PDB file of C-alpha atoms in Angstrom:
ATOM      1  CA  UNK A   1      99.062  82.632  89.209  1.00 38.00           C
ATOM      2  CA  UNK A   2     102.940  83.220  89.563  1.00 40.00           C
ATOM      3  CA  UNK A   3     104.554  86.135  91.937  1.00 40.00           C
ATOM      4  CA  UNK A   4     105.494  87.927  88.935  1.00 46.00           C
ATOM      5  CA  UNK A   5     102.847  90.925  88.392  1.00 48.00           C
ATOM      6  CA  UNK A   6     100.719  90.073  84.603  1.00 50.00           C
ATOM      7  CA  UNK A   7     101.961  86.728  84.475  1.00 49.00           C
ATOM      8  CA  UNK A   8      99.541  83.995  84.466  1.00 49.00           C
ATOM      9  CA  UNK A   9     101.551  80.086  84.608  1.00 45.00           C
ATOM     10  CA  UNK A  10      98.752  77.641  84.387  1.00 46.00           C
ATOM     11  CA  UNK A  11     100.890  74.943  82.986  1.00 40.00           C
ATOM     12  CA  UNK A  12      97.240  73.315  80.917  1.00 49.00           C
ATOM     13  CA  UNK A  13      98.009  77.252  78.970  1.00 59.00           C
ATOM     14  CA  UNK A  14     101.078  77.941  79.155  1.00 83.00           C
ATOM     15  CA  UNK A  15     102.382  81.447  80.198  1.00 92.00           C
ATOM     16  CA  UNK A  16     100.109  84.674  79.680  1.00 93.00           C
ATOM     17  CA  UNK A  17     102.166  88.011  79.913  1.00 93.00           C
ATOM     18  CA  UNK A  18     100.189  90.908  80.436  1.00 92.00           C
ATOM     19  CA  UNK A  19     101.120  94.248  79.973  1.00 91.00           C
ATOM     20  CA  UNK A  20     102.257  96.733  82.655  1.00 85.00           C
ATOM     21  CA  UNK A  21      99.035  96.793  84.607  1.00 82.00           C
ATOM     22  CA  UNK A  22      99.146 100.563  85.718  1.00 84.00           C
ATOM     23  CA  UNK A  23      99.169 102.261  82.350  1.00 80.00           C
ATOM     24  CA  UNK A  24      95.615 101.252  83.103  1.00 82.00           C
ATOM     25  CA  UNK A  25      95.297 103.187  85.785  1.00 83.00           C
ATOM     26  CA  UNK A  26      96.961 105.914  84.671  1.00 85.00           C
ATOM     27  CA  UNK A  27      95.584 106.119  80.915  1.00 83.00           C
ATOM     28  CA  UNK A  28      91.754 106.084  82.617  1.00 85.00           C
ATOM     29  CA  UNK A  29      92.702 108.759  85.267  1.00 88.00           C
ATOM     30  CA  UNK A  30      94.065 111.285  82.296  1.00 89.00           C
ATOM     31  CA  UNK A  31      90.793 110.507  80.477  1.00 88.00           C
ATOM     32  CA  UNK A  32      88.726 111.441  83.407  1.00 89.00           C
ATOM     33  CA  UNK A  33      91.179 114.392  84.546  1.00 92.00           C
ATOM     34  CA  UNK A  34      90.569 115.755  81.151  1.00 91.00           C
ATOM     35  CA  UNK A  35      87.148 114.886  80.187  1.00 93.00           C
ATOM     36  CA  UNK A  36      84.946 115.509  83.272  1.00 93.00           C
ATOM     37  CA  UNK A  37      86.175 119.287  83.820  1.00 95.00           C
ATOM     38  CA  UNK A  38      85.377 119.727  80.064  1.00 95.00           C
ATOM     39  CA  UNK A  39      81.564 117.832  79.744  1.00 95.00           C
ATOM     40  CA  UNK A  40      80.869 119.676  83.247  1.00 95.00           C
ATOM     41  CA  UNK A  41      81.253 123.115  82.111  1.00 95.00           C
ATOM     42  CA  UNK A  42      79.758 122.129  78.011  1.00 95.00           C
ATOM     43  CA  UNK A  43      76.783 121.081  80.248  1.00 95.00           C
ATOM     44  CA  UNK A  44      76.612 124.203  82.444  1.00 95.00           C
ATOM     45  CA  UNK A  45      77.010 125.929  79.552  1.00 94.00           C
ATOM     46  CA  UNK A  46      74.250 124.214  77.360  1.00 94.00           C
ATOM     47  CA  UNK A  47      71.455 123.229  79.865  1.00 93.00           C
ATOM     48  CA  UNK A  48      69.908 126.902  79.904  1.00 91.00           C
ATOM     49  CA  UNK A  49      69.586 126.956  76.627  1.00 90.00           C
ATOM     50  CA  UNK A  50      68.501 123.038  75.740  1.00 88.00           C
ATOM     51  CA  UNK A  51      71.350 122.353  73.553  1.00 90.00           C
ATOM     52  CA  UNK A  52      72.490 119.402  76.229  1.00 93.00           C
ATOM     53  CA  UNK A  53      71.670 116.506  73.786  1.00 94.00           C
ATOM     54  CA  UNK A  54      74.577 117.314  71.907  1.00 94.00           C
ATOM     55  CA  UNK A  55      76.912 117.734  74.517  1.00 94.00           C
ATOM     56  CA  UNK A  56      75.256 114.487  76.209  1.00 95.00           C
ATOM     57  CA  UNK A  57      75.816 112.816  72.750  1.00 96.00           C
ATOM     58  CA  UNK A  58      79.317 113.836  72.549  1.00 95.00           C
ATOM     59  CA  UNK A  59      79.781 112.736  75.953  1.00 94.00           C
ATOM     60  CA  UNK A  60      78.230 108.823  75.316  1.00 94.00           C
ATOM     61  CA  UNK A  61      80.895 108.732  72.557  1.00 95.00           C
ATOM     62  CA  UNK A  62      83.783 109.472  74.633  1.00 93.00           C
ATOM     63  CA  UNK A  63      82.713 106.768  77.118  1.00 90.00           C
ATOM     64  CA  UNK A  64      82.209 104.412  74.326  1.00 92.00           C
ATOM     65  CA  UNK A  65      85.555 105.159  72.870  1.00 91.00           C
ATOM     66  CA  UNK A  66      86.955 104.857  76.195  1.00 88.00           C
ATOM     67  CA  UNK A  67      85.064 101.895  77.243  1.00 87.00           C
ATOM     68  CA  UNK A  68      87.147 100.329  73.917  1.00 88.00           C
ATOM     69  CA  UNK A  69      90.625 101.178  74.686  1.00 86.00           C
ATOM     70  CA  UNK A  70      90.095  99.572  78.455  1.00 84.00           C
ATOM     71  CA  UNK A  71      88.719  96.407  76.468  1.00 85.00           C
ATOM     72  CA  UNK A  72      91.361  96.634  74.410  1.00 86.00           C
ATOM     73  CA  UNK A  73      93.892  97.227  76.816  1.00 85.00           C
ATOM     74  CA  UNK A  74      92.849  94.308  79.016  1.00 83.00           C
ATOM     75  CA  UNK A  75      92.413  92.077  76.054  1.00 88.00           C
ATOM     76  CA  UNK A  76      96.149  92.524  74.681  1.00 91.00           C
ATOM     77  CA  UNK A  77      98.460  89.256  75.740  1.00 94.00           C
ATOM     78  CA  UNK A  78     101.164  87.334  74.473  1.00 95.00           C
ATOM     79  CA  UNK A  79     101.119  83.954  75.256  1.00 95.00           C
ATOM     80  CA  UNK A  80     104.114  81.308  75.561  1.00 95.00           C
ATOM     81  CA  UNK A  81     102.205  77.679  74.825  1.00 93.00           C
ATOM     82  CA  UNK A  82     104.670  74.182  73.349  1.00 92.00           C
ATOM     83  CA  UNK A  83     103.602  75.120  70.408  1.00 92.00           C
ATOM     84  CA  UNK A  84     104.724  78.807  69.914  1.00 94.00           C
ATOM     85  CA  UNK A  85     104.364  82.181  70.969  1.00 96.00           C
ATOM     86  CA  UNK A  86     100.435  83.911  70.342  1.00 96.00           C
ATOM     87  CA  UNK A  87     100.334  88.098  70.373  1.00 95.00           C
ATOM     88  CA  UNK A  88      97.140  89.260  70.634  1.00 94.00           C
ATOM     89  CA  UNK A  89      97.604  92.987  70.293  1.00 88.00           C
ATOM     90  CA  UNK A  90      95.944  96.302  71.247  1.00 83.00           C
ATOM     91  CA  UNK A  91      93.857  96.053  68.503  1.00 79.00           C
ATOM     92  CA  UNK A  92      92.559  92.874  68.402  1.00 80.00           C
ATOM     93  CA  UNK A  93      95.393  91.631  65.429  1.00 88.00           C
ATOM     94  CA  UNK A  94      96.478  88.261  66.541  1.00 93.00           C
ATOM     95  CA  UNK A  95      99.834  86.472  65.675  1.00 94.00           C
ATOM     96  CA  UNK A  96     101.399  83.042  65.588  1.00 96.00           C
ATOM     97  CA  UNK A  97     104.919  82.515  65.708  1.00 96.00           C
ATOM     98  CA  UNK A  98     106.311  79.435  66.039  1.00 95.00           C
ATOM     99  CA  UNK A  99     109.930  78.718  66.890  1.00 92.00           C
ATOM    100  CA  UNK A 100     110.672  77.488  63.315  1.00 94.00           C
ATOM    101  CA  UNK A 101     109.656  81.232  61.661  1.00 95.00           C
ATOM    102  CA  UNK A 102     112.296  82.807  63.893  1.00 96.00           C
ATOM    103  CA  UNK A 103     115.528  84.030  61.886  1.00 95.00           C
ATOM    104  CA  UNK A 104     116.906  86.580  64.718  1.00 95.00           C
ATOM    105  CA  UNK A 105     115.849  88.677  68.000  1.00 96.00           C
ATOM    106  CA  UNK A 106     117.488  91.539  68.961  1.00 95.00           C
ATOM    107  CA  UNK A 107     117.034  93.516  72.374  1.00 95.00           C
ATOM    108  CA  UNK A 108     118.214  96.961  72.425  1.00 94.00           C
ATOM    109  CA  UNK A 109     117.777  99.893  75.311  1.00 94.00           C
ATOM    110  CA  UNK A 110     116.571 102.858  73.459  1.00 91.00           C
ATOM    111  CA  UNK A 111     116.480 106.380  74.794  1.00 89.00           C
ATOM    112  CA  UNK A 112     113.069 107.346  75.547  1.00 79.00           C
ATOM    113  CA  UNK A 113     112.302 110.760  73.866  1.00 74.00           C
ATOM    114  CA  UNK A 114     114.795 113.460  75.026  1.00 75.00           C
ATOM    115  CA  UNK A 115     115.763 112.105  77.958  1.00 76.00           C
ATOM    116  CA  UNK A 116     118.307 110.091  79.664  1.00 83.00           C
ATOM    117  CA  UNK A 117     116.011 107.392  80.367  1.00 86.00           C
ATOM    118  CA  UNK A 118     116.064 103.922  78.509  1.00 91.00           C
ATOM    119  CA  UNK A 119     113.534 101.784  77.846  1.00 93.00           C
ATOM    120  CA  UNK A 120     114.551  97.793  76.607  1.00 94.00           C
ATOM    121  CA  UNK A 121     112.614  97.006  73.123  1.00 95.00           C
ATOM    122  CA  UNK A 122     112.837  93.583  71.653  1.00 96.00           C
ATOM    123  CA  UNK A 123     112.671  92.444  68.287  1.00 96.00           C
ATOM    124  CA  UNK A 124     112.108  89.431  66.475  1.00 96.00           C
ATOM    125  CA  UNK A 125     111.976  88.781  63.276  1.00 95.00           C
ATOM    126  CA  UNK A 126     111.640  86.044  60.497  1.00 94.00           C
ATOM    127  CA  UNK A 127     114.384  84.497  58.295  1.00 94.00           C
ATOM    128  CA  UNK A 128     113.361  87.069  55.883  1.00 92.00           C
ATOM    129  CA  UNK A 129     113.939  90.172  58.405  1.00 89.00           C
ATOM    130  CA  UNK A 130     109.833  90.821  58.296  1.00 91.00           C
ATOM    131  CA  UNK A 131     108.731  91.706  62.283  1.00 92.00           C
ATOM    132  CA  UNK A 132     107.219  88.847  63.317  1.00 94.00           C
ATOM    133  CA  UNK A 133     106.826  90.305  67.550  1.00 95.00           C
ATOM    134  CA  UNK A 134     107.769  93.613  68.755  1.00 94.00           C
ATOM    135  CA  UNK A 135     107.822  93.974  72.681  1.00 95.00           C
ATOM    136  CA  UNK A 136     108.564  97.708  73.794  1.00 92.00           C
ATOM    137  CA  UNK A 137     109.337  98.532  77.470  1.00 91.00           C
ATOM    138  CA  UNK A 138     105.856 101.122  77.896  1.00 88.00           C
ATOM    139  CA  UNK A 139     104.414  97.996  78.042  1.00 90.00           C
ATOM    140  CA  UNK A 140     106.239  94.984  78.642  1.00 93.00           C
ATOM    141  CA  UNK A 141     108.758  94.267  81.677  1.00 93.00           C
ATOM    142  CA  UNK A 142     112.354  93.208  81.001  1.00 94.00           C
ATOM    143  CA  UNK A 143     111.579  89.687  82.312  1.00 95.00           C
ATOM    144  CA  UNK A 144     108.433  88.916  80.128  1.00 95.00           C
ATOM    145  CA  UNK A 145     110.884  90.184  77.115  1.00 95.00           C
ATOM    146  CA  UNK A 146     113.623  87.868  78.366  1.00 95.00           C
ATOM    147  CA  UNK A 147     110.726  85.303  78.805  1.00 95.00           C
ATOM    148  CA  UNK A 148     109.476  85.005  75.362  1.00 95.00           C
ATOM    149  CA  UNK A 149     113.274  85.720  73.745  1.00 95.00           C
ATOM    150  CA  UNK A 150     114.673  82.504  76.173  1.00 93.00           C
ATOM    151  CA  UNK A 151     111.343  80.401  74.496  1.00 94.00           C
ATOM    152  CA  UNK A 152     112.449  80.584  70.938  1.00 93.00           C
ATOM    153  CA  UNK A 153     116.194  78.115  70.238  1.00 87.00           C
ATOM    154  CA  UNK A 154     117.806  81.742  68.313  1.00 92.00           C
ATOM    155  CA  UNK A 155     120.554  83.748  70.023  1.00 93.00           C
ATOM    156  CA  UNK A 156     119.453  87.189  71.285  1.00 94.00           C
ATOM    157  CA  UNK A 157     121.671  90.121  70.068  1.00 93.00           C
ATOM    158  CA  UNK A 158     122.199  92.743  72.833  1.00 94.00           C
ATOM    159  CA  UNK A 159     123.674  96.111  71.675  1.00 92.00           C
ATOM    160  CA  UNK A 160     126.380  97.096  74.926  1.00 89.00           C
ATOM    161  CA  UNK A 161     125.468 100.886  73.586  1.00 91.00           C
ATOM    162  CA  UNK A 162     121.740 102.350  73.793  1.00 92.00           C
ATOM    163  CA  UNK A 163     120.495 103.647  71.018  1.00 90.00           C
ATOM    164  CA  UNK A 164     118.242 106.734  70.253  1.00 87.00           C
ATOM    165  CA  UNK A 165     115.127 106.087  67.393  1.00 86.00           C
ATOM    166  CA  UNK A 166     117.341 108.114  64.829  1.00 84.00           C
ATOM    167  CA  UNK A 167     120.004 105.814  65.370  1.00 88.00           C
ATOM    168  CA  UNK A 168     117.735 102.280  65.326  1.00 88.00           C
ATOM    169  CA  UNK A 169     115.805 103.961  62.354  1.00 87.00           C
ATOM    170  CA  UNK A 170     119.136 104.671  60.268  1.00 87.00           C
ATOM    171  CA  UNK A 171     120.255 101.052  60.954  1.00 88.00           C
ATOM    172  CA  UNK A 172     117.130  99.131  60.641  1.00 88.00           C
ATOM    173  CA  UNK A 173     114.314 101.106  59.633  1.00 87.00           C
ATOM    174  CA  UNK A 174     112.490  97.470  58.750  1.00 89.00           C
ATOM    175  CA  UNK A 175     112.553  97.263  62.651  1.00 89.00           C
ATOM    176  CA  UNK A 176     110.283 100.391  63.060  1.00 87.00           C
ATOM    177  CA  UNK A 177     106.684 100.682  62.123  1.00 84.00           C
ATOM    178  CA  UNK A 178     105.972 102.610  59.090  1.00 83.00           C
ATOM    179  CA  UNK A 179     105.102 106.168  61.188  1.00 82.00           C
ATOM    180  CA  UNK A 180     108.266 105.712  62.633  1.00 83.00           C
ATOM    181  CA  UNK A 181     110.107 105.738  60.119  1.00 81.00           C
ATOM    182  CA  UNK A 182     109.193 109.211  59.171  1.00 79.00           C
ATOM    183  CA  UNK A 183     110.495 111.697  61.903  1.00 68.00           C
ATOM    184  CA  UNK A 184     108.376 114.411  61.283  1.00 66.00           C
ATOM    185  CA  UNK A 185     105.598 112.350  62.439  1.00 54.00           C
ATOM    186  CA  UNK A 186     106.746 111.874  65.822  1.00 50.00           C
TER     187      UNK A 186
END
């Protein structure tokens, strides 16, 4: 295992990236922050009167559902190997690219929400412009995106200005996934 935090370099493998290990923290602490106060009072509330099951029902579901996203979560890599790049993503999709497929990668620093905070997103995409590998910066570092942009022989295009979503979405909206495309929907 290298220095680098959610790297793994076995050289038999190649290179596992992993993303940003506390968002696991985090994301299980808001779902216990806002769970437990709720199920405790539901089951105050519904023990008297022997309506529990449902609550208790209700309650194996959210733990079920949650017990998902951590496998999910923990399961999500990209991996560098000789013979391309693997994503295996949130939800269990998993993608091959090889170096041949790649037509461009761009890395921009886009302005996260209404703030003056960036985050780095990278891009790359096929000879035909389709997304082939999207790395944003809630979950990836910098260095794993400048890892898996230095593996593939393409030059990396890197904006000098940030951009905001309007901006990336009125100059390539093929970039975006379809929901954010449509601003209304974030």
């Amino acid at each position: 295992m290298s220095n680098h935090q959610g790297v793994d370099t076995d050289v038999s493998r190649g290179t596992v990236l992993r993303p940003h290990r506390d968002l696991f923290a985090r994301g299980l602490t808001a779902v216990l922050a806002l769970t437990t106060p709720v199920f405790a009072v539901l089951y105050w509330l519904t023990i008297p009167d022997g309506d529990w099951k449902y609550v208790l029902f209700a309650h194996v579901l959210v733990v079920l559902a949650t017990i998902l996203g951590v496998y999910a979560f923990l399961s999500a890599t990209i991996a560098i190997r000789p013979d391309g790049v693997r994503e295996r993503g949130f939800f269990g999709r998993t993608r091959f690219v090889r170096s041949a497929d790649v037509g461009s990668i761009l890395l921009v620093r886009l302005y996260d929400g209404s703030t003056l905070d960036t985050l780095p997103q990278l891009f790359i995409t096929g000879h035909d412009g389709r997304m082939l590998i999207r790395m944003r910066g809630q979950f990836w570092s910098v260095d794993d995106m400048e890892l898996v942009a230095e593996y593939f022989d393409v030059p990396v295009t890197r904006p000098e200005d940030f951009l905001t979503m309007t901006q990336l979405r009125r100059r390539s909206p093929e970039l975006l996934y379809w929901f954010e495309r449509m601003p209304r929907l974030r």
